[in-house]
């Protein structure tokens, strides 16, 4: 299932870190720190799908395409012992996207960062490691803290400026800039999901921002997930028993809250999707999952019946309007729409038999008995 994940972290000397070492590790290459002579060699990595260096448009900084020269220049440009020498963005890429779209999305995001801040962005696209979760497709974007020029790195980018300086220039704070960057990844990933014919979407907002009533699950990390797959205990649960019980009670009481959440992530909803979402909040306790699933499915069926009834009522109104004005061509076009919609409803009823009973409660004619070739608005409420 597509999820939103974007993490930003600085590469700081204060933490004993080096942009040269970070770039070598993320790109799976051999780089030498020309000041200390230290060699960082990660050519043995087999999980690198693609590596690239993105420059801001209109800047003739071809020298920066040399990864070793780029990050040695970044180190030399900073004099402070506690200097920030690079900034990294790590993003999770929806596994529903084919490889070419994954790469296109990441490069588009890197290009937007480079153009907005005038910096160089070193991109590394990773697949899951051997024996790892195959869904763990992600990218590391290592961004210079200084703007690129034809001869080297210049002044600090807006992202690195103090809050007071940004305010004096009428620019958004770093926190506000980060929120904008987070929205860029959401927009870009969702564009590629939609263009690729996928129905799910990612949402950068937190549960609090979405006013989500259920408690979120805990991120257990890659190591614990790998232990789960091997059947080894790791002591880290996504949802503890008390939270799962409380979430189940809330879901049974307010099942539409989960439907709202699904509506954000998916355009289509069914039993499997509901199960996947519910397991985030009630874990794998079958008793709790069964109760929550029943409540949400009932709410989903009622919601779907209401949607169908509204559409059918609208089609009936249009039919009567066209009949009143004698628009035969319009009636033929409407009939084609009616046939297509009724067939879709029949398909939904076959997958979910409870839907027919919900429609009958709303006094909608039994869709299964309608003759698509003689539709005349008789299904009107």
JSON list of N, CA and C in Angstrom, two decimals, residues 222-257:
[
{"chain": "A", "resi": 222, "resn": "UNK", "atom": "N", "xyz": [13.29, -1.24, 9.78]},
{"chain": "A", "resi": 222, "resn": "UNK", "atom": "CA", "xyz": [13.65, -2.29, 8.81]},
{"chain": "A", "resi": 222, "resn": "UNK", "atom": "C", "xyz": [14.16, -3.54, 9.51]},
{"chain": "A", "resi": 223, "resn": "UNK", "atom": "N", "xyz": [14.97, -3.37, 10.57]},
{"chain": "A", "resi": 223, "resn": "UNK", "atom": "CA", "xyz": [15.56, -4.54, 11.23]},
{"chain": "A", "resi": 223, "resn": "UNK", "atom": "C", "xyz": [14.48, -5.40, 11.87]},
{"chain": "A", "resi": 224, "resn": "UNK", "atom": "N", "xyz": [13.53, -4.74, 12.58]},
{"chain": "A", "resi": 224, "resn": "UNK", "atom": "CA", "xyz": [12.47, -5.50, 13.23]},
{"chain": "A", "resi": 224, "resn": "UNK", "atom": "C", "xyz": [11.55, -6.16, 12.21]},
{"chain": "A", "resi": 225, "resn": "UNK", "atom": "N", "xyz": [11.29, -5.47, 11.10]},
{"chain": "A", "resi": 225, "resn": "UNK", "atom": "CA", "xyz": [10.46, -6.05, 10.04]},
{"chain": "A", "resi": 225, "resn": "UNK", "atom": "C", "xyz": [11.11, -7.31, 9.47]},
{"chain": "A", "resi": 226, "resn": "UNK", "atom": "N", "xyz": [12.43, -7.26, 9.28]},
{"chain": "A", "resi": 226, "resn": "UNK", "atom": "CA", "xyz": [13.16, -8.42, 8.77]},
{"chain": "A", "resi": 226, "resn": "UNK", "atom": "C", "xyz": [13.06, -9.59, 9.76]},
{"chain": "A", "resi": 227, "resn": "UNK", "atom": "N", "xyz": [13.13, -9.28, 11.05]},
{"chain": "A", "resi": 227, "resn": "UNK", "atom": "CA", "xyz": [13.00, -10.32, 12.07]},
{"chain": "A", "resi": 227, "resn": "UNK", "atom": "C", "xyz": [11.61, -10.94, 12.05]},
{"chain": "A", "resi": 228, "resn": "UNK", "atom": "N", "xyz": [10.58, -10.10, 11.80]},
{"chain": "A", "resi": 228, "resn": "UNK", "atom": "CA", "xyz": [9.21, -10.61, 11.68]},
{"chain": "A", "resi": 228, "resn": "UNK", "atom": "C", "xyz": [9.12, -11.64, 10.56]},
{"chain": "A", "resi": 229, "resn": "UNK", "atom": "N", "xyz": [9.72, -11.32, 9.41]},
{"chain": "A", "resi": 229, "resn": "UNK", "atom": "CA", "xyz": [9.64, -12.22, 8.26]},
{"chain": "A", "resi": 229, "resn": "UNK", "atom": "C", "xyz": [10.33, -13.55, 8.55]},
{"chain": "A", "resi": 230, "resn": "UNK", "atom": "N", "xyz": [11.38, -13.51, 9.40]},
{"chain": "A", "resi": 230, "resn": "UNK", "atom": "CA", "xyz": [12.10, -14.74, 9.74]},
{"chain": "A", "resi": 230, "resn": "UNK", "atom": "C", "xyz": [11.43, -15.50, 10.87]},
{"chain": "A", "resi": 231, "resn": "UNK", "atom": "N", "xyz": [10.37, -14.88, 11.46]},
{"chain": "A", "resi": 231, "resn": "UNK", "atom": "CA", "xyz": [9.68, -15.52, 12.57]},
{"chain": "A", "resi": 231, "resn": "UNK", "atom": "C", "xyz": [10.38, -15.35, 13.89]},
{"chain": "A", "resi": 232, "resn": "UNK", "atom": "N", "xyz": [11.32, -14.38, 13.97]},
{"chain": "A", "resi": 232, "resn": "UNK", "atom": "CA", "xyz": [12.07, -14.15, 15.21]},
{"chain": "A", "resi": 232, "resn": "UNK", "atom": "C", "xyz": [11.41, -13.03, 16.01]},
{"chain": "A", "resi": 233, "resn": "UNK", "atom": "N", "xyz": [11.30, -13.18, 17.33]},
{"chain": "A", "resi": 233, "resn": "UNK", "atom": "CA", "xyz": [10.72, -12.11, 18.16]},
{"chain": "A", "resi": 233, "resn": "UNK", "atom": "C", "xyz": [11.66, -10.91, 18.23]},
{"chain": "A", "resi": 234, "resn": "UNK", "atom": "N", "xyz": [11.10, -9.73, 18.28]},
{"chain": "A", "resi": 234, "resn": "UNK", "atom": "CA", "xyz": [11.94, -8.53, 18.39]},
{"chain": "A", "resi": 234, "resn": "UNK", "atom": "C", "xyz": [11.43, -7.56, 19.44]},
{"chain": "A", "resi": 235, "resn": "UNK", "atom": "N", "xyz": [10.29, -7.85, 20.04]},
{"chain": "A", "resi": 235, "resn": "UNK", "atom": "CA", "xyz": [9.81, -7.03, 21.15]},
{"chain": "A", "resi": 235, "resn": "UNK", "atom": "C", "xyz": [9.22, -5.70, 20.75]},
{"chain": "A", "resi": 236, "resn": "UNK", "atom": "N", "xyz": [9.07, -5.41, 19.47]},
{"chain": "A", "resi": 236, "resn": "UNK", "atom": "CA", "xyz": [8.51, -4.14, 19.03]},
{"chain": "A", "resi": 236, "resn": "UNK", "atom": "C", "xyz": [7.21, -4.42, 18.28]},
{"chain": "A", "resi": 237, "resn": "UNK", "atom": "N", "xyz": [6.09, -3.97, 18.83]},
{"chain": "A", "resi": 237, "resn": "UNK", "atom": "CA", "xyz": [4.80, -4.20, 18.22]},
{"chain": "A", "resi": 237, "resn": "UNK", "atom": "C", "xyz": [4.30, -2.91, 17.59]},
{"chain": "A", "resi": 238, "resn": "UNK", "atom": "N", "xyz": [3.68, -3.06, 16.41]},
{"chain": "A", "resi": 238, "resn": "UNK", "atom": "CA", "xyz": [3.14, -1.89, 15.74]},
{"chain": "A", "resi": 238, "resn": "UNK", "atom": "C", "xyz": [2.01, -1.26, 16.55]},
{"chain": "A", "resi": 239, "resn": "UNK", "atom": "N", "xyz": [1.19, -2.10, 17.19]},
{"chain": "A", "resi": 239, "resn": "UNK", "atom": "CA", "xyz": [0.11, -1.62, 18.02]},
{"chain": "A", "resi": 239, "resn": "UNK", "atom": "C", "xyz": [0.09, -2.47, 19.28]},
{"chain": "A", "resi": 240, "resn": "UNK", "atom": "N", "xyz": [0.19, -1.83, 20.46]},
{"chain": "A", "resi": 240, "resn": "UNK", "atom": "CA", "xyz": [0.13, -2.65, 21.67]},
{"chain": "A", "resi": 240, "resn": "UNK", "atom": "C", "xyz": [-1.32, -3.06, 21.94]},
{"chain": "A", "resi": 241, "resn": "UNK", "atom": "N", "xyz": [-1.50, -4.02, 22.84]},
{"chain": "A", "resi": 241, "resn": "UNK", "atom": "CA", "xyz": [-2.83, -4.62, 23.03]},
{"chain": "A", "resi": 241, "resn": "UNK", "atom": "C", "xyz": [-3.86, -3.60, 23.51]},
{"chain": "A", "resi": 242, "resn": "UNK", "atom": "N", "xyz": [-3.44, -2.70, 24.39]},
{"chain": "A", "resi": 242, "resn": "UNK", "atom": "CA", "xyz": [-4.38, -1.72, 24.91]},
{"chain": "A", "resi": 242, "resn": "UNK", "atom": "C", "xyz": [-4.80, -0.73, 23.83]},
{"chain": "A", "resi": 243, "resn": "UNK", "atom": "N", "xyz": [-3.84, -0.27, 23.02]},
{"chain": "A", "resi": 243, "resn": "UNK", "atom": "CA", "xyz": [-4.16, 0.64, 21.92]},
{"chain": "A", "resi": 243, "resn": "UNK", "atom": "C", "xyz": [-5.05, -0.04, 20.90]},
{"chain": "A", "resi": 244, "resn": "UNK", "atom": "N", "xyz": [-4.75, -1.31, 20.59]},
{"chain": "A", "resi": 244, "resn": "UNK", "atom": "CA", "xyz": [-5.56, -2.06, 19.63]},
{"chain": "A", "resi": 244, "resn": "UNK", "atom": "C", "xyz": [-7.00, -2.19, 20.12]},
{"chain": "A", "resi": 245, "resn": "UNK", "atom": "N", "xyz": [-7.18, -2.50, 21.41]},
{"chain": "A", "resi": 245, "resn": "UNK", "atom": "CA", "xyz": [-8.53, -2.64, 21.97]},
{"chain": "A", "resi": 245, "resn": "UNK", "atom": "C", "xyz": [-9.28, -1.31, 21.91]},
{"chain": "A", "resi": 246, "resn": "UNK", "atom": "N", "xyz": [-8.57, -0.22, 22.29]},
{"chain": "A", "resi": 246, "resn": "UNK", "atom": "CA", "xyz": [-9.21, 1.09, 22.28]},
{"chain": "A", "resi": 246, "resn": "UNK", "atom": "C", "xyz": [-9.56, 1.51, 20.85]},
{"chain": "A", "resi": 247, "resn": "UNK", "atom": "N", "xyz": [-8.64, 1.25, 19.92]},
{"chain": "A", "resi": 247, "resn": "UNK", "atom": "CA", "xyz": [-8.92, 1.58, 18.51]},
{"chain": "A", "resi": 247, "resn": "UNK", "atom": "C", "xyz": [-10.12, 0.81, 17.99]},
{"chain": "A", "resi": 248, "resn": "UNK", "atom": "N", "xyz": [-10.20, -0.48, 18.35]},
{"chain": "A", "resi": 248, "resn": "UNK", "atom": "CA", "xyz": [-11.32, -1.30, 17.88]},
{"chain": "A", "resi": 248, "resn": "UNK", "atom": "C", "xyz": [-12.64, -0.75, 18.39]},
{"chain": "A", "resi": 249, "resn": "UNK", "atom": "N", "xyz": [-12.67, -0.31, 19.64]},
{"chain": "A", "resi": 249, "resn": "UNK", "atom": "CA", "xyz": [-13.90, 0.26, 20.20]},
{"chain": "A", "resi": 249, "resn": "UNK", "atom": "C", "xyz": [-14.30, 1.53, 19.46]},
{"chain": "A", "resi": 250, "resn": "UNK", "atom": "N", "xyz": [-13.30, 2.37, 19.17]},
{"chain": "A", "resi": 250, "resn": "UNK", "atom": "CA", "xyz": [-13.58, 3.62, 18.46]},
{"chain": "A", "resi": 250, "resn": "UNK", "atom": "C", "xyz": [-14.09, 3.33, 17.06]},
{"chain": "A", "resi": 251, "resn": "UNK", "atom": "N", "xyz": [-13.46, 2.35, 16.39]},
{"chain": "A", "resi": 251, "resn": "UNK", "atom": "CA", "xyz": [-13.85, 2.02, 15.01]},
{"chain": "A", "resi": 251, "resn": "UNK", "atom": "C", "xyz": [-15.27, 1.47, 14.96]},
{"chain": "A", "resi": 252, "resn": "UNK", "atom": "N", "xyz": [-15.61, 0.61, 15.91]},
{"chain": "A", "resi": 252, "resn": "UNK", "atom": "CA", "xyz": [-16.98, 0.06, 15.96]},
{"chain": "A", "resi": 252, "resn": "UNK", "atom": "C", "xyz": [-17.99, 1.18, 16.19]},
{"chain": "A", "resi": 253, "resn": "UNK", "atom": "N", "xyz": [-17.61, 2.15, 17.02]},
{"chain": "A", "resi": 253, "resn": "UNK", "atom": "CA", "xyz": [-18.51, 3.27, 17.33]},
{"chain": "A", "resi": 253, "resn": "UNK", "atom": "C", "xyz": [-18.57, 4.28, 16.19]},
{"chain": "A", "resi": 254, "resn": "UNK", "atom": "N", "xyz": [-17.41, 4.50, 15.53]},
{"chain": "A", "resi": 254, "resn": "UNK", "atom": "CA", "xyz": [-17.33, 5.52, 14.47]},
{"chain": "A", "resi": 254, "resn": "UNK", "atom": "C", "xyz": [-16.67, 4.92, 13.22]},
{"chain": "A", "resi": 255, "resn": "UNK", "atom": "N", "xyz": [-17.31, 3.99, 12.56]},
{"chain": "A", "resi": 255, "resn": "UNK", "atom": "CA", "xyz": [-16.68, 3.33, 11.40]},
{"chain": "A", "resi": 255, "resn": "UNK", "atom": "C", "xyz": [-16.42, 4.27, 10.23]},
{"chain": "A", "resi": 256, "resn": "UNK", "atom": "N", "xyz": [-17.18, 5.36, 10.16]},
{"chain": "A", "resi": 256, "resn": "UNK", "atom": "CA", "xyz": [-16.97, 6.30, 9.04]},
{"chain": "A", "resi": 256, "resn": "UNK", "atom": "C", "xyz": [-15.62, 7.00, 9.12]},
{"chain": "A", "resi": 257, "resn": "UNK", "atom": "N", "xyz": [-15.00, 7.00, 10.31]},
{"chain": "A", "resi": 257, "resn": "UNK", "atom": "CA", "xyz": [-13.67, 7.60, 10.43]},
{"chain": "A", "resi": 257, "resn": "UNK", "atom": "C", "xyz": [-12.66, 6.84, 9.58]}
]
